[in-house]
Short mmCIF file of C-alpha atoms and ligand atoms in Angstrom, two decimals:
data_model
loop_
_atom_site.label_atom_id
_atom_site.label_comp_id
_atom_site.label_asym_id
_atom_site.label_seq_id
_atom_site.Cartn_x
_atom_site.Cartn_y
_atom_site.Cartn_z
CA UNK A 1 -32.11 46.52 -55.86
CA UNK A 2 -30.97 49.63 -54.43
CA UNK A 3 -33.02 52.19 -52.91
CA UNK A 4 -32.09 54.45 -55.91
CA UNK A 5 -29.56 56.31 -54.40
CA UNK A 6 -26.80 55.92 -56.54
CA UNK A 7 -24.01 58.71 -57.66
CA UNK A 8 -20.47 59.33 -58.32
CA UNK A 9 -18.86 62.63 -56.41
CA UNK A 10 -15.86 64.28 -57.08
CA UNK A 11 -14.68 66.25 -53.87
CA UNK A 12 -12.11 68.83 -54.46
CA UNK A 13 -9.03 68.72 -52.46
CA UNK A 14 -8.31 72.27 -51.10
CA UNK A 15 -7.54 73.90 -47.85
CA UNK A 16 -10.06 76.54 -46.17
CA UNK A 17 -9.25 78.87 -43.53
CA UNK A 18 -12.23 81.30 -42.61
CA UNK A 19 -12.06 84.04 -39.79
CA UNK A 20 -12.84 87.62 -40.06
CA UNK A 21 -9.61 89.56 -39.11
CA UNK A 22 -7.52 86.96 -39.69
CA UNK A 23 -6.22 86.96 -43.59
CA UNK A 24 -2.88 88.43 -42.18
CA UNK A 25 -2.05 85.65 -39.65
CA UNK A 26 -3.45 83.17 -41.92
CA UNK A 27 -1.45 84.12 -45.31
CA UNK A 28 2.02 84.38 -43.23
CA UNK A 29 1.09 80.70 -41.83
CA UNK A 30 0.27 78.86 -45.10
CA UNK A 31 3.30 80.76 -46.99
CA UNK A 32 5.83 79.35 -44.05
CA UNK A 33 3.79 75.56 -44.53
CA UNK A 34 3.95 75.86 -48.21
CA UNK A 35 7.82 76.53 -47.91
CA UNK A 36 7.36 79.39 -50.60
CA UNK A 37 10.36 81.92 -51.01
CA UNK A 38 9.10 84.06 -54.16
CA UNK A 39 5.64 85.20 -53.71
CA UNK A 40 4.07 86.93 -56.84
CA UNK A 41 0.99 88.94 -54.94
CA UNK A 42 -1.91 89.65 -57.77
CA UNK A 43 -4.19 92.44 -56.80
CA UNK A 44 -5.82 94.72 -59.08
CA UNK A 45 -5.15 98.59 -58.27
CA UNK A 46 -8.38 98.77 -56.39
CA UNK A 47 -7.65 95.69 -53.98
CA UNK A 48 -4.09 96.82 -53.59
CA UNK A 49 -4.33 98.67 -50.49
CA UNK A 50 -6.11 95.62 -48.77
CA UNK A 51 -3.04 93.27 -50.12
CA UNK A 52 -0.74 95.19 -48.97
CA UNK A 53 -2.38 95.32 -45.60
CA UNK A 54 -2.61 91.72 -45.47
CA UNK A 55 0.86 90.62 -47.04
CA UNK A 56 2.92 93.21 -44.92
CA UNK A 57 4.56 90.62 -43.00
CA UNK A 58 5.44 88.58 -46.26
CA UNK A 59 8.61 88.74 -48.34
CA UNK A 60 6.79 89.47 -51.68
CA UNK A 61 8.84 89.25 -54.83
CA UNK A 62 6.54 90.76 -57.28
CA UNK A 63 3.63 92.70 -56.50
CA UNK A 64 1.25 92.94 -60.44
CA UNK A 65 -1.94 94.78 -60.63
CA UNK A 66 -2.66 94.05 -64.60
CA UNK A 67 -6.05 92.44 -63.83
CA UNK A 68 -8.77 92.81 -66.30
CA UNK A 69 -12.36 91.45 -66.22
CA UNK A 70 -12.59 87.92 -68.25
CA UNK A 71 -8.97 87.59 -68.35
CA UNK A 72 -7.65 88.65 -71.57
CA UNK A 73 -5.63 86.02 -73.19
CA UNK A 74 -2.99 88.94 -74.20
CA UNK A 75 -2.58 89.69 -70.35
CA UNK A 76 -2.55 86.41 -68.98
CA UNK A 77 0.65 85.87 -71.42
CA UNK A 78 1.98 88.85 -69.95
CA UNK A 79 2.02 87.77 -66.41
CA UNK A 80 2.48 84.24 -66.88
CA UNK A 81 6.29 85.82 -68.30
CA UNK A 82 6.95 87.76 -65.00
CA UNK A 83 6.34 85.03 -62.93
CA UNK A 84 8.92 82.77 -64.93
CA UNK A 85 11.34 85.54 -65.35
CA UNK A 86 11.19 86.00 -61.50
CA UNK A 87 11.29 82.56 -60.74
CA UNK A 88 8.28 82.43 -58.57
CA UNK A 89 6.99 79.62 -56.64
CA UNK A 90 3.78 80.95 -55.33
CA UNK A 91 0.83 83.23 -56.40
CA UNK A 92 -1.50 84.64 -54.04
CA UNK A 93 -4.45 86.44 -55.31
CA UNK A 94 -6.15 89.27 -53.75
CA UNK A 95 -9.30 90.03 -55.03
CA UNK A 96 -12.62 89.13 -57.15
CA UNK A 97 -12.96 87.06 -59.54
CA UNK A 98 -10.99 88.60 -62.01
CA UNK A 99 -7.44 88.33 -59.97
CA UNK A 100 -8.26 84.63 -59.11
CA UNK A 101 -8.43 84.13 -63.06
CA UNK A 102 -5.47 85.67 -63.66
CA UNK A 103 -3.70 83.60 -60.98
CA UNK A 104 -5.92 80.65 -62.54
CA UNK A 105 -4.16 81.50 -66.19
CA UNK A 106 -0.72 81.89 -64.76
CA UNK A 107 -1.03 78.09 -62.65
CA UNK A 108 -2.51 76.51 -65.71
CA UNK A 109 0.82 76.85 -68.06
CA UNK A 110 3.59 76.84 -65.32
CA UNK A 111 1.84 74.83 -62.71
CA UNK A 112 2.09 76.90 -59.67
CA UNK A 113 0.35 76.83 -56.75
CA UNK A 114 -2.37 79.54 -55.67
CA UNK A 115 -3.36 80.90 -52.67
CA UNK A 116 -6.58 83.47 -52.88
CA UNK A 117 -7.75 85.82 -50.98
CA UNK A 118 -11.19 86.20 -52.14
CA UNK A 119 -12.56 89.80 -51.76
CA UNK A 120 -16.15 89.18 -53.60
CA UNK A 121 -18.68 86.27 -53.75
CA UNK A 122 -17.49 85.11 -56.99
CA UNK A 123 -16.16 82.07 -55.65
CA UNK A 124 -13.59 81.17 -58.42
CA UNK A 125 -11.50 80.31 -55.69
CA UNK A 126 -13.14 77.40 -54.84
CA UNK A 127 -13.38 75.84 -58.43
CA UNK A 128 -10.78 74.35 -60.89
CA UNK A 129 -12.56 76.06 -63.32
CA UNK A 130 -10.46 78.51 -66.02
CA UNK A 131 -11.36 81.03 -67.96
CA UNK A 132 -10.17 83.07 -71.09
CA UNK A 133 -11.29 85.66 -73.27
CA UNK A 134 -9.93 86.35 -76.87
CA UNK A 135 -11.54 88.26 -79.86
CA UNK A 136 -14.89 88.92 -77.53
CA UNK A 137 -14.66 84.89 -77.05
CA UNK A 138 -14.37 83.46 -73.66
CA UNK A 139 -13.05 79.68 -73.55
CA UNK A 140 -13.42 77.99 -70.11
CA UNK A 141 -11.99 74.78 -69.31
CA UNK A 142 -11.28 72.40 -66.41
CA UNK A 143 -7.79 71.67 -65.01
CA UNK A 144 -6.99 70.81 -61.17
CA UNK A 145 -3.62 72.58 -61.36
CA UNK A 146 -5.55 76.03 -61.57
CA UNK A 147 -7.53 75.14 -57.96
CA UNK A 148 -6.14 77.33 -55.31
CA UNK A 149 -4.22 74.59 -52.77
CA UNK A 150 -5.72 77.34 -49.93
CA UNK A 151 -8.50 79.87 -49.57
CA UNK A 152 -8.05 82.21 -47.05
CA UNK A 153 -11.77 84.16 -46.43
CA UNK A 154 -11.92 87.57 -44.17
CA UNK A 155 -15.16 88.77 -44.17
CA UNK A 156 -13.82 92.07 -43.54
CA UNK A 157 -12.00 92.49 -46.92
CA UNK A 158 -15.20 92.46 -48.24
CA UNK A 159 -16.45 95.52 -46.25
CA UNK A 160 -15.17 97.63 -49.26
CA UNK A 161 -17.39 95.93 -51.34
CA UNK A 162 -20.06 98.72 -52.82
CA UNK A 163 -23.96 98.27 -52.23
CA UNK A 164 -24.49 97.32 -55.66
CA UNK A 165 -21.64 94.60 -56.34
CA UNK A 166 -22.18 93.30 -52.71
CA UNK A 167 -25.98 92.30 -53.92
CA UNK A 168 -24.85 91.24 -57.59
CA UNK A 169 -21.87 89.24 -56.27
CA UNK A 170 -24.31 87.54 -53.58
CA UNK A 171 -26.61 86.68 -56.51
CA UNK A 172 -23.77 85.26 -58.43
CA UNK A 173 -23.11 82.80 -55.78
CA UNK A 174 -27.24 82.49 -55.87
CA UNK A 175 -26.98 81.43 -59.09
CA UNK A 176 -24.15 78.96 -58.55
CA UNK A 177 -26.29 76.93 -56.10
CA UNK A 178 -29.69 77.18 -58.40
CA UNK A 179 -27.85 76.01 -61.37
CA UNK A 180 -26.56 73.37 -59.74
CA UNK A 181 -29.55 71.76 -58.95
CA UNK A 182 -29.94 70.90 -62.57
CA UNK A 183 -26.14 71.01 -64.03
CA UNK A 184 -24.60 67.82 -65.91
CA UNK A 185 -23.27 66.42 -62.49
CA UNK A 186 -25.55 67.35 -60.19
CA UNK A 187 -26.21 65.07 -57.24
CA UNK A 188 -27.14 64.57 -53.86
CA UNK A 189 -23.98 66.44 -52.11
CA UNK A 190 -23.78 69.04 -54.11
CA UNK A 191 -27.32 69.66 -53.83
CA UNK A 192 -27.14 69.38 -49.85
CA UNK A 193 -24.05 72.21 -50.31
CA UNK A 194 -26.19 74.03 -53.05
CA UNK A 195 -29.48 74.17 -50.16
CA UNK A 196 -26.97 75.25 -47.54
CA UNK A 197 -25.81 78.01 -49.51
CA UNK A 198 -29.06 79.18 -50.95
CA UNK A 199 -29.88 79.60 -46.98
CA UNK A 200 -27.08 81.31 -45.90
CA UNK A 201 -27.22 83.65 -48.87
CA UNK A 202 -30.79 84.60 -48.07
CA UNK A 203 -30.00 84.87 -44.62
CA UNK A 204 -27.01 87.34 -44.98
CA UNK A 205 -27.96 89.36 -48.63
CA UNK A 206 -30.58 91.53 -46.42
CA UNK A 207 -28.58 92.01 -43.85
CA UNK A 208 -26.02 93.43 -46.38
CA UNK A 209 -28.62 95.20 -47.74
CA UNK A 210 -29.75 97.37 -44.65
CA UNK A 211 -25.95 97.88 -43.66
CA UNK A 212 -22.89 97.35 -45.66
CA UNK A 213 -20.65 96.98 -42.52
CA UNK A 214 -22.60 94.57 -40.48
CA UNK A 215 -20.05 91.83 -40.16
CA UNK A 216 -22.45 88.69 -39.33
CA UNK A 217 -24.27 89.45 -42.44
CA UNK A 218 -21.03 89.70 -44.60
CA UNK A 219 -19.70 86.35 -43.29
CA UNK A 220 -23.02 84.83 -43.97
CA UNK A 221 -22.72 85.82 -47.53
CA UNK A 222 -18.89 85.02 -47.93
CA UNK A 223 -19.55 81.49 -46.25
CA UNK A 224 -22.93 81.24 -48.59
CA UNK A 225 -20.56 82.18 -51.40
CA UNK A 226 -18.13 79.24 -50.35
CA UNK A 227 -20.47 76.43 -50.65
CA UNK A 228 -22.28 77.60 -53.65
CA UNK A 229 -18.78 77.57 -56.03
CA UNK A 230 -17.87 74.02 -54.41
CA UNK A 231 -21.32 72.96 -55.48
CA UNK A 232 -20.70 74.38 -59.04
CA UNK A 233 -17.34 72.85 -59.35
CA UNK A 234 -18.80 69.79 -58.19
CA UNK A 235 -22.02 69.88 -60.43
CA UNK A 236 -20.81 72.07 -63.07
CA UNK A 237 -22.16 74.69 -65.64
CA UNK A 238 -25.92 74.55 -66.18
CA UNK A 239 -27.77 76.81 -68.60
CA UNK A 240 -27.99 79.64 -66.54
CA UNK A 241 -23.89 79.70 -66.74
CA UNK A 242 -24.14 78.90 -70.32
CA UNK A 243 -26.00 81.91 -70.81
CA UNK A 244 -24.28 84.41 -68.72
CA UNK A 245 -20.67 83.17 -70.11
CA UNK A 246 -21.71 83.87 -74.06
CA UNK A 247 -23.39 87.12 -72.75
CA UNK A 248 -20.22 88.64 -70.50
CA UNK A 249 -17.62 87.25 -73.09
CA UNK A 250 -19.39 88.23 -76.40
CA UNK A 251 -20.48 91.82 -75.20
CA UNK A 252 -18.51 92.33 -72.35
CA UNK A 253 -21.68 92.92 -70.08
CA UNK A 254 -20.14 93.08 -66.10
CA UNK A 255 -20.08 89.72 -64.72
CA UNK A 256 -22.16 89.40 -61.45
CA UNK A 257 -24.89 91.91 -62.16
CA UNK A 258 -25.61 89.52 -65.73
CA UNK A 259 -26.08 86.42 -63.46
CA UNK A 260 -28.39 88.49 -60.68
CA UNK A 261 -30.48 89.88 -63.88
CA UNK A 262 -30.79 86.19 -65.62
CA UNK A 263 -31.41 83.91 -62.98
CA UNK A 264 -34.98 84.65 -62.02
CA UNK A 265 -35.83 83.98 -66.22
CA UNK A 266 -33.87 80.34 -65.73
CA UNK A 267 -35.45 79.36 -62.71
CA UNK A 268 -38.83 80.48 -64.23
CA UNK A 269 -38.03 78.60 -67.29
CA UNK A 270 -36.64 74.91 -65.57
CA UNK A 271 -39.23 75.05 -62.81
CA UNK A 272 -42.32 73.28 -64.48
CA UNK A 273 -40.09 70.58 -65.19
CA UNK A 274 -37.81 70.38 -62.53
CA UNK A 275 -39.97 69.75 -59.21
CA UNK A 276 -37.00 68.01 -56.69
CA UNK A 277 -34.82 70.97 -57.36
CA UNK A 278 -37.92 73.51 -57.23
CA UNK A 279 -38.86 71.94 -53.66
CA UNK A 280 -35.54 72.27 -52.61
CA UNK A 281 -34.56 75.73 -53.67
CA UNK A 282 -38.11 77.21 -52.20
CA UNK A 283 -37.70 74.80 -48.98
CA UNK A 284 -33.89 76.85 -48.39
CA UNK A 285 -35.94 79.88 -49.16
CA UNK A 286 -38.45 79.25 -46.53
CA UNK A 287 -41.28 79.97 -49.04
CA UNK A 288 -44.01 77.91 -50.85
CA UNK A 289 -42.75 78.46 -54.08
CA UNK A 290 -38.87 78.31 -55.36
CA UNK A 291 -39.78 81.42 -58.13
CA UNK A 292 -41.84 83.49 -55.13
CA UNK A 293 -38.88 83.00 -53.14
CA UNK A 294 -36.12 83.97 -55.75
CA UNK A 295 -38.32 87.19 -56.77
CA UNK A 296 -38.88 88.52 -52.45
CA UNK A 297 -35.25 88.03 -52.40
CA UNK A 298 -34.48 90.53 -55.52
CA UNK A 299 -37.46 92.59 -54.55
CA UNK A 300 -35.68 93.29 -50.73
CA UNK A 301 -32.78 94.17 -52.44
CA UNK A 302 -33.33 96.04 -54.92
CA UNK A 303 -31.64 93.91 -57.52
CA UNK A 304 -30.88 94.65 -61.46
CA UNK A 305 -33.89 93.10 -63.68
CA UNK A 306 -33.05 93.79 -67.22
CA UNK A 307 -30.02 93.13 -69.41
CA UNK A 308 -31.07 96.47 -71.32
CA UNK A 309 -29.44 98.05 -68.18
CA UNK A 310 -26.35 95.81 -68.69
CA UNK A 311 -25.71 96.92 -72.38
CA UNK A 312 -27.31 94.23 -74.17
CA UNK A 313 -29.18 95.53 -77.07
CA UNK A 314 -32.17 93.81 -78.32
CA UNK A 315 -30.40 93.46 -81.61
CA UNK A 316 -28.38 91.02 -79.98
CA UNK A 317 -30.21 88.42 -79.19
CA UNK A 318 -30.44 86.54 -82.06
CA UNK A 319 -26.67 86.44 -82.32
CA UNK A 320 -26.80 85.06 -78.64
CA UNK A 321 -29.47 82.36 -79.12
CA UNK A 322 -27.00 81.10 -81.87
CA UNK A 323 -23.90 81.35 -79.48
CA UNK A 324 -25.67 79.99 -76.28
CA UNK A 325 -27.95 77.07 -78.10
CA UNK A 326 -24.97 74.60 -78.65
CA UNK A 327 -23.44 75.26 -74.89
CA UNK A 328 -26.75 74.09 -73.33
CA UNK A 329 -25.99 71.15 -71.45
CA UNK A 330 -28.22 67.73 -72.10
CA UNK A 331 -28.98 67.60 -68.19
CA UNK A 332 -30.94 70.46 -68.51
CA UNK A 333 -34.58 69.52 -67.21
CA UNK A 334 -36.58 71.57 -69.76
CA UNK A 335 -35.50 71.02 -73.80
CA UNK A 336 -34.25 74.27 -74.81
CA UNK A 337 -35.05 75.44 -78.35
CA UNK A 338 -34.20 78.60 -80.90
CA UNK A 339 -37.60 79.24 -79.80
CA UNK A 340 -37.84 79.58 -75.86
CA UNK A 341 -34.65 80.98 -75.34
CA UNK A 342 -35.03 83.60 -77.89
CA UNK A 343 -38.23 84.07 -75.56
CA UNK A 344 -36.33 83.89 -72.54
CA UNK A 345 -33.50 86.03 -73.64
CA UNK A 346 -36.08 88.70 -74.84
CA UNK A 347 -37.89 88.94 -71.37
CA UNK A 348 -34.07 89.31 -69.79
CA UNK A 349 -33.28 91.95 -72.00
CA UNK A 350 -36.49 93.97 -71.58
CA UNK A 351 -36.73 93.37 -67.69
CA UNK A 352 -40.00 91.73 -68.22
CA UNK A 353 -40.37 89.69 -65.08
CA UNK A 354 -41.34 86.25 -65.03
CA UNK A 355 -43.77 84.76 -62.23
P1 NAD B 401 -14.18 91.30 -60.39
O1 NAD B 401 -13.09 90.81 -59.80
O2 NAD B 401 -13.74 92.15 -61.58
O3 NAD B 401 -14.34 92.55 -59.30
C1 NAD B 401 -15.43 93.25 -59.64
C2 NAD B 401 -15.38 94.48 -59.32
O4 NAD B 401 -15.16 94.77 -57.90
C3 NAD B 401 -13.51 95.22 -59.82
O5 NAD B 401 -13.81 96.57 -60.22
C4 NAD B 401 -13.27 94.98 -58.51
O6 NAD B 401 -11.76 95.65 -58.74
C5 NAD B 401 -13.84 95.54 -57.57
N1 NAD B 401 -13.61 94.98 -56.27
C6 NAD B 401 -13.34 93.67 -55.81
N2 NAD B 401 -13.26 93.47 -54.56
C7 NAD B 401 -13.60 94.74 -53.90
C8 NAD B 401 -13.52 95.01 -52.54
N3 NAD B 401 -13.08 94.01 -51.16
N4 NAD B 401 -13.77 96.38 -52.69
C9 NAD B 401 -14.41 97.22 -53.23
N5 NAD B 401 -14.18 97.00 -54.43
C10 NAD B 401 -13.65 95.48 -54.94
O7 NAD B 401 -15.45 90.63 -60.56
P2 NAD B 401 -16.49 89.11 -59.71
O8 NAD B 401 -17.68 89.20 -59.91
O9 NAD B 401 -15.15 89.42 -58.40
O10 NAD B 401 -15.46 88.31 -60.68
C11 NAD B 401 -15.99 87.75 -61.80
C12 NAD B 401 -14.87 86.86 -63.07
O11 NAD B 401 -14.55 85.88 -62.09
C13 NAD B 401 -15.69 87.05 -64.21
O12 NAD B 401 -14.17 86.99 -65.21
C14 NAD B 401 -16.05 85.04 -64.19
O13 NAD B 401 -15.94 85.06 -65.09
C15 NAD B 401 -14.81 85.07 -63.38
N6 NAD B 401 -15.37 83.46 -62.10
C16 NAD B 401 -14.82 82.26 -62.85
C17 NAD B 401 -15.22 81.47 -61.86
C18 NAD B 401 -14.62 80.25 -62.04
O14 NAD B 401 -14.59 78.87 -61.77
N7 NAD B 401 -13.57 80.00 -62.98
C19 NAD B 401 -16.27 81.19 -61.19
C20 NAD B 401 -17.07 82.77 -60.82
C21 NAD B 401 -16.59 83.83 -61.49
#
């Protein structure tokens, strides 16, 4: 008889370069190391100044800025054609999950390598998950071709993130950590990463909440966001992500804010059936109770609390339940039914707080 510690774990192969103010230097070094000659820089108009600054020393073949939330398929197809037409051999994404997502969509069909420079805490850069949206329906899949070969983290690039987005995006990262505790491939390794991720995010987010320009807080949150994404990539999508992906794809709700709102409702829902997970989450928050730790952080940050404020109407709940239910993983600690999911979404829509 073994001691009961039996698991299967896959670690994704990726280089990570972390350092405030070092993105330009790291980028030049990586492009040289990879031997790339035809670089396509993907950055939305909003992130173009940051992208231009850090690629000033790079010979760029194409600068591409048609980046849209949730990667619409027709935009991915156009970008793929641009990459092929120009003989691109390296994709450099500078931006949030939408810019990374467009680079992934190109890599999915072309096999081109990606060098990702994230400017939010979404974490897409550390996963092999892609997402595409067509006719209001988001499809996601797993393919190692979309995993960026290198990620360059530079906390200075996140200083321009406004307060509401900094907080929502940081809570999006926290959602990766918490959902990893009961996702289909949860294991002791990704739980350990998620626990450290919660600690770093819970430490850094209130610092940012008080002072957006505090680089120490920004670094803590960026570090936590990376850990959260590694945990999420390994553990897979749990109940929380299945809910948010449907809401984002079908009603075009803002990604990070939707995660921020839904998280406490899912934690409250699963907590009674997930003793080990809530113990770890509470320890990471440094509180007696996991939900108390999360609610305290939400209150400290003044985080969004209701889906109605993000654009979900009460009338949408029946359809949302119908779309979400088939995607709930069998690993979820508490059985999910039409009734209890309706109750969860009704509370989250109205902002009636759990706990
Ligand atoms: P986003 O990339 O759309 O960025 C949100 C907004 O912030 C945009 O308007 C953007 O221009 C702006 N922005 C980005 N960086 C900024 C900065 N430094 N300063 C000021 N403004 C800035 O949103 P997101 O939340 O980063 O990512 C969400 C998307 O990523 C969703 O489509 C989601 O599904 C996807 N995602 C995918 C994975 C994955 O593993 N595939 C993981 C997480 C998120």
